[in-house]
Coordinates of C-alpha atoms in Angstrom, one line a residue:
X1 CA 97.4 126.8 130.2
X2 CA 97.2 129.0 127.0
X3 CA 100.0 131.5 126.3
X4 CA 98.8 134.5 124.4
X5 CA 101.9 136.6 124.7
X6 CA 103.5 135.8 121.2
X7 CA 100.3 135.0 119.3
X8 CA 100.5 138.0 116.9
X9 CA 104.2 137.9 116.4
X10 CA 104.2 134.2 115.4
X11 CA 102.2 135.3 112.2
X12 CA 105.4 137.1 110.9
X13 CA 107.4 134.5 109.0
X14 CA 109.6 135.8 106.8
X15 CA 111.3 132.5 105.9
X16 CA 108.2 130.9 104.7
X17 CA 107.3 133.9 102.7
X18 CA 110.8 133.7 101.0
X19 CA 110.5 130.0 100.5
X20 CA 107.1 130.3 98.7
X21 CA 108.4 131.5 95.4
X22 CA 110.4 127.9 95.6
X23 CA 107.3 126.2 96.3
X24 CA 105.5 127.9 93.2
X25 CA 108.3 126.4 91.2
X26 CA 108.3 123.1 93.0
X27 CA 105.0 122.7 94.5
X28 CA 105.9 119.1 95.4
X29 CA 107.7 120.4 98.4
X30 CA 104.4 121.1 99.8
X31 CA 103.6 117.3 99.5
X32 CA 104.0 115.2 102.6
X33 CA 105.0 111.5 102.4
X34 CA 102.2 110.5 105.0
X35 CA 98.8 112.2 105.8
X36 CA 97.2 111.0 108.9
X37 CA 94.3 112.4 111.3
X38 CA 96.7 112.9 114.4
X39 CA 100.1 111.7 115.5
X40 CA 98.6 108.7 117.3
X41 CA 97.9 107.1 114.0
X42 CA 101.6 106.6 112.9
X43 CA 103.5 103.6 113.3
X44 CA 106.7 104.7 114.8
X45 CA 108.3 101.4 115.5
X46 CA 108.0 100.6 111.8
X47 CA 109.3 104.0 110.8
X48 CA 112.3 103.1 112.9
X49 CA 112.9 99.9 111.8
X50 CA 112.3 100.0 107.9
X51 CA 113.0 103.7 107.3
X52 CA 116.2 104.6 108.6
X53 CA 114.5 107.3 111.1
X54 CA 116.7 107.8 114.1
X55 CA 114.8 110.9 115.6
X56 CA 111.4 112.7 115.1
X57 CA 110.3 116.5 115.5
X58 CA 107.0 117.5 116.3
X59 CA 105.4 121.1 115.7
X60 CA 103.5 122.0 118.8
X61 CA 100.4 124.0 118.4
X62 CA 97.6 121.7 116.9
X63 CA 99.7 118.8 116.3
X64 CA 100.8 118.1 120.1
X65 CA 98.8 120.8 121.9
X66 CA 95.8 123.1 121.5
X67 CA 97.2 126.4 120.0
X68 CA 99.7 128.2 122.5
X69 CA 98.9 125.8 125.3
X70 CA 101.7 123.9 127.2
X71 CA 100.1 120.4 127.9
X72 CA 99.8 117.7 125.7
X73 CA 96.3 117.2 124.2
X74 CA 94.2 114.0 124.6
X75 CA 94.5 112.9 121.0
X76 CA 98.2 113.7 120.7
X77 CA 99.0 112.0 123.9
X78 CA 99.2 108.3 122.6
X79 CA 101.3 109.1 119.8
X80 CA 103.9 111.2 121.6
X81 CA 104.6 108.3 124.2
X82 CA 104.7 105.7 121.4
X83 CA 107.5 107.8 119.6
X84 CA 109.2 108.3 122.9
X85 CA 109.4 104.7 123.5
X86 CA 110.5 103.8 120.2
X87 CA 113.0 106.7 119.5
X88 CA 114.0 107.3 123.4
X89 CA 113.4 110.7 125.0
X90 CA 116.7 112.4 123.5
X91 CA 115.4 111.4 120.0
X92 CA 112.1 113.4 120.0
X93 CA 111.8 117.2 120.1
X94 CA 109.7 119.8 119.4
X95 CA 110.3 122.1 116.5
X96 CA 108.0 125.2 116.9
X97 CA 107.6 128.7 115.4
X98 CA 106.6 129.8 118.6
X99 CA 107.9 128.3 121.5
X100 CA 111.9 128.3 121.1
X101 CA 112.4 131.1 118.8
X102 CA 113.5 134.4 119.2
X103 CA 109.8 135.4 119.8
X104 CA 109.9 133.4 123.0
X105 CA 111.2 136.0 125.5
X106 CA 114.1 134.2 127.5
X107 CA 112.9 131.0 126.0
X108 CA 110.0 130.9 128.9
X109 CA 107.6 129.0 127.3
X110 CA 110.2 126.5 125.9
X111 CA 111.3 125.8 129.3
X112 CA 107.5 125.3 130.7
X113 CA 106.6 123.2 127.8
X114 CA 109.6 121.0 128.4
X115 CA 108.5 120.8 132.1
X116 CA 105.1 120.0 131.4
X117 CA 105.8 117.5 128.4
X118 CA 109.1 116.0 128.9
X119 CA 110.5 116.6 125.8
X120 CA 113.1 119.1 124.2
X121 CA 112.2 122.1 122.5
X122 CA 114.7 123.0 120.1
X123 CA 116.2 126.6 120.2
X124 CA 116.3 128.3 116.9
X125 CA 116.8 131.6 115.1
X126 CA 115.2 131.0 111.9
X127 CA 111.5 129.8 111.5
X128 CA 110.5 126.5 109.8
X129 CA 111.2 126.1 107.0
X130 CA 114.6 127.6 108.2
X131 CA 116.4 126.3 111.3
X132 CA 118.0 123.1 109.8
X133 CA 121.5 124.1 111.4
X134 CA 119.9 123.9 115.1
X135 CA 118.0 121.1 114.4
X136 CA 121.3 118.8 113.5
X137 CA 123.2 120.5 116.4
X138 CA 120.6 119.4 118.3
X139 CA 120.7 115.7 117.2
X140 CA 124.3 115.3 116.4
X141 CA 125.3 113.8 119.9
X142 CA 122.4 111.1 119.2
X143 CA 123.9 109.5 116.0
X144 CA 122.0 111.6 113.2
X145 CA 124.6 112.2 110.3
X146 CA 122.1 113.3 107.5
X147 CA 118.5 114.8 107.8
X148 CA 117.2 112.1 105.7
X149 CA 117.5 110.1 109.2
X150 CA 114.7 112.7 110.6
X151 CA 111.2 112.8 110.5
X152 CA 109.2 116.2 110.4
X153 CA 105.5 115.9 112.1
X154 CA 103.2 118.8 111.7
X155 CA 99.9 120.3 110.6
X156 CA 101.2 123.1 108.3
X157 CA 102.3 122.3 104.5
X158 CA 104.5 125.5 104.1
X159 CA 106.5 125.5 107.2
X160 CA 106.3 121.8 108.7
X161 CA 106.1 119.9 105.3
X162 CA 108.3 122.3 103.1
X163 CA 111.2 122.2 105.8
X164 CA 111.1 118.3 106.2
X165 CA 110.9 118.0 102.2
X166 CA 113.7 120.7 101.4
X167 CA 116.1 118.7 103.5
X168 CA 115.1 115.2 102.5
X169 CA 113.4 114.3 105.9
X170 CA 110.4 112.0 106.0
X171 CA 107.6 114.1 106.4
X172 CA 103.9 113.6 107.9
X173 CA 101.3 115.7 107.8
X174 CA 98.3 115.5 110.3
X175 CA 95.3 117.5 110.7
X176 CA 95.0 120.3 113.3
X177 CA 94.1 119.0 116.5
X178 CA 91.6 121.4 117.6
X179 CA 88.0 122.5 116.8
X180 CA 85.3 124.8 118.4
X181 CA 86.1 126.1 121.7
X182 CA 89.3 124.4 121.8
X183 CA 90.4 126.3 118.8
X184 CA 89.0 129.6 119.9
X185 CA 92.7 131.0 120.4
X186 CA 94.0 130.0 117.4
X187 CA 96.1 132.5 115.7
X188 CA 93.8 134.0 112.8
X189 CA 96.6 134.5 110.2
X190 CA 97.9 130.9 111.0
X191 CA 94.3 129.4 110.7
X192 CA 93.5 131.1 107.4
X193 CA 96.8 129.9 105.9
X194 CA 96.5 126.4 107.1
X195 CA 92.7 126.4 105.7
X196 CA 94.2 127.6 102.4
X197 CA 96.9 125.1 102.2
X198 CA 95.0 122.2 103.0
X199 CA 92.2 123.6 100.4
X200 CA 94.1 124.6 97.7
X201 CA 97.5 122.7 97.9
X202 CA 96.5 119.4 99.2
X203 CA 92.7 118.6 98.3
X204 CA 92.3 120.4 95.2
X205 CA 93.1 118.8 91.6
X206 CA 96.4 120.5 91.2
X207 CA 97.0 119.6 94.9
X208 CA 96.3 115.7 94.1
X209 CA 98.7 115.9 91.1
X210 CA 101.4 117.2 93.3
X211 CA 100.7 114.5 96.1
X212 CA 101.3 112.1 93.0
X213 CA 105.1 113.5 92.7
X214 CA 105.9 113.6 96.4
X215 CA 109.7 113.6 96.6
X216 CA 110.9 110.0 97.4
X217 CA 112.2 109.6 100.7
X218 CA 116.0 108.0 100.7
X219 CA 114.9 104.7 102.4
X220 CA 111.4 104.6 102.9
X221 CA 109.5 102.8 99.8
X222 CA 106.0 104.0 100.1
X223 CA 103.2 103.1 102.0
X224 CA 102.3 100.3 99.9
X225 CA 105.7 98.3 100.5
X226 CA 106.4 99.9 104.1
X227 CA 103.1 100.6 105.8
X228 CA 103.1 103.6 108.4
X229 CA 99.6 104.5 109.1
X230 CA 98.0 102.1 111.8
X231 CA 94.4 102.4 110.5
X232 CA 93.8 103.5 107.1
X233 CA 90.5 106.0 106.7
X234 CA 88.4 104.8 103.9
X235 CA 88.8 107.8 101.9
X236 CA 90.3 111.1 101.7
X237 CA 87.0 112.5 101.2
X238 CA 85.7 111.2 104.4
X239 CA 88.8 112.5 106.6
X240 CA 88.5 115.9 104.9
X241 CA 84.6 116.1 105.4
X242 CA 84.9 115.7 109.3
X243 CA 87.5 118.6 109.1
X244 CA 85.5 120.9 107.2
X245 CA 82.8 120.5 109.4
X246 CA 85.2 121.0 112.2
X247 CA 86.1 124.4 110.4
X248 CA 82.9 125.4 110.1
X249 CA 82.1 124.8 113.5
X250 CA 85.2 127.2 114.3
X251 CA 83.6 129.7 112.1
X252 CA 80.4 129.9 113.5
X253 CA 82.1 129.9 117.0
X254 CA 84.3 133.1 116.1
X255 CA 81.1 135.1 114.7
X256 CA 79.2 134.2 117.8
X257 CA 82.0 135.5 120.1
X258 CA 82.4 138.7 117.6
X259 CA 78.6 139.3 117.9
X260 CA 78.8 139.0 122.0
X261 CA 81.3 141.7 121.9
X262 CA 79.8 144.3 119.6

């Protein structure tokens, strides 16, 4: 079920705006350690065994679910179950900039998501890239003593990846799950910003330069020495070509919808 009641307020992320100055000075804050098509393409067992990771957090919209939906997306279902099997239910959680925030009245959506997905939604006042205090409090009884023992997974560079890199976490960037009619309810501001992030901060020549200077993780020595991606795409170009086609489909659907309403 799609819930649109906080779709607009989610666009306002003052923490991300304030952090933008830091990213301009240090663009490598937005460079993830890993980039995968979906969360189902990650080797969580190797992450736990060889990278010192004790707990993992997922963004929600377009990482686990369709935008503002509360049920797991079919492309993410295997990945979420694998993460739970490896880390245990108490060490897997959602850190969202919608559910679990002050925009989520009485945490109704967080409660519904927890019921449907079976994992905790971390309550936090500051949106990513803020919220570290609440994250550490959430995992403090599970043996997490340092942010470097956490992994942050999401589709947004300026929120999910910057948040993780600011505090030394392992960071995993994934493509948005949905396209076409599935993505019709996505927040327009978030979709625009994500497109700009991916095209100019990740895929452009400056983006590639930045990715080559990703902040090292305290334990993980890199994909060459400790592979964490289950199946490697032949090239970034192939991966992004598919994403471009999906984004073009989204734009066409939005145009058709607007024409139908006029």
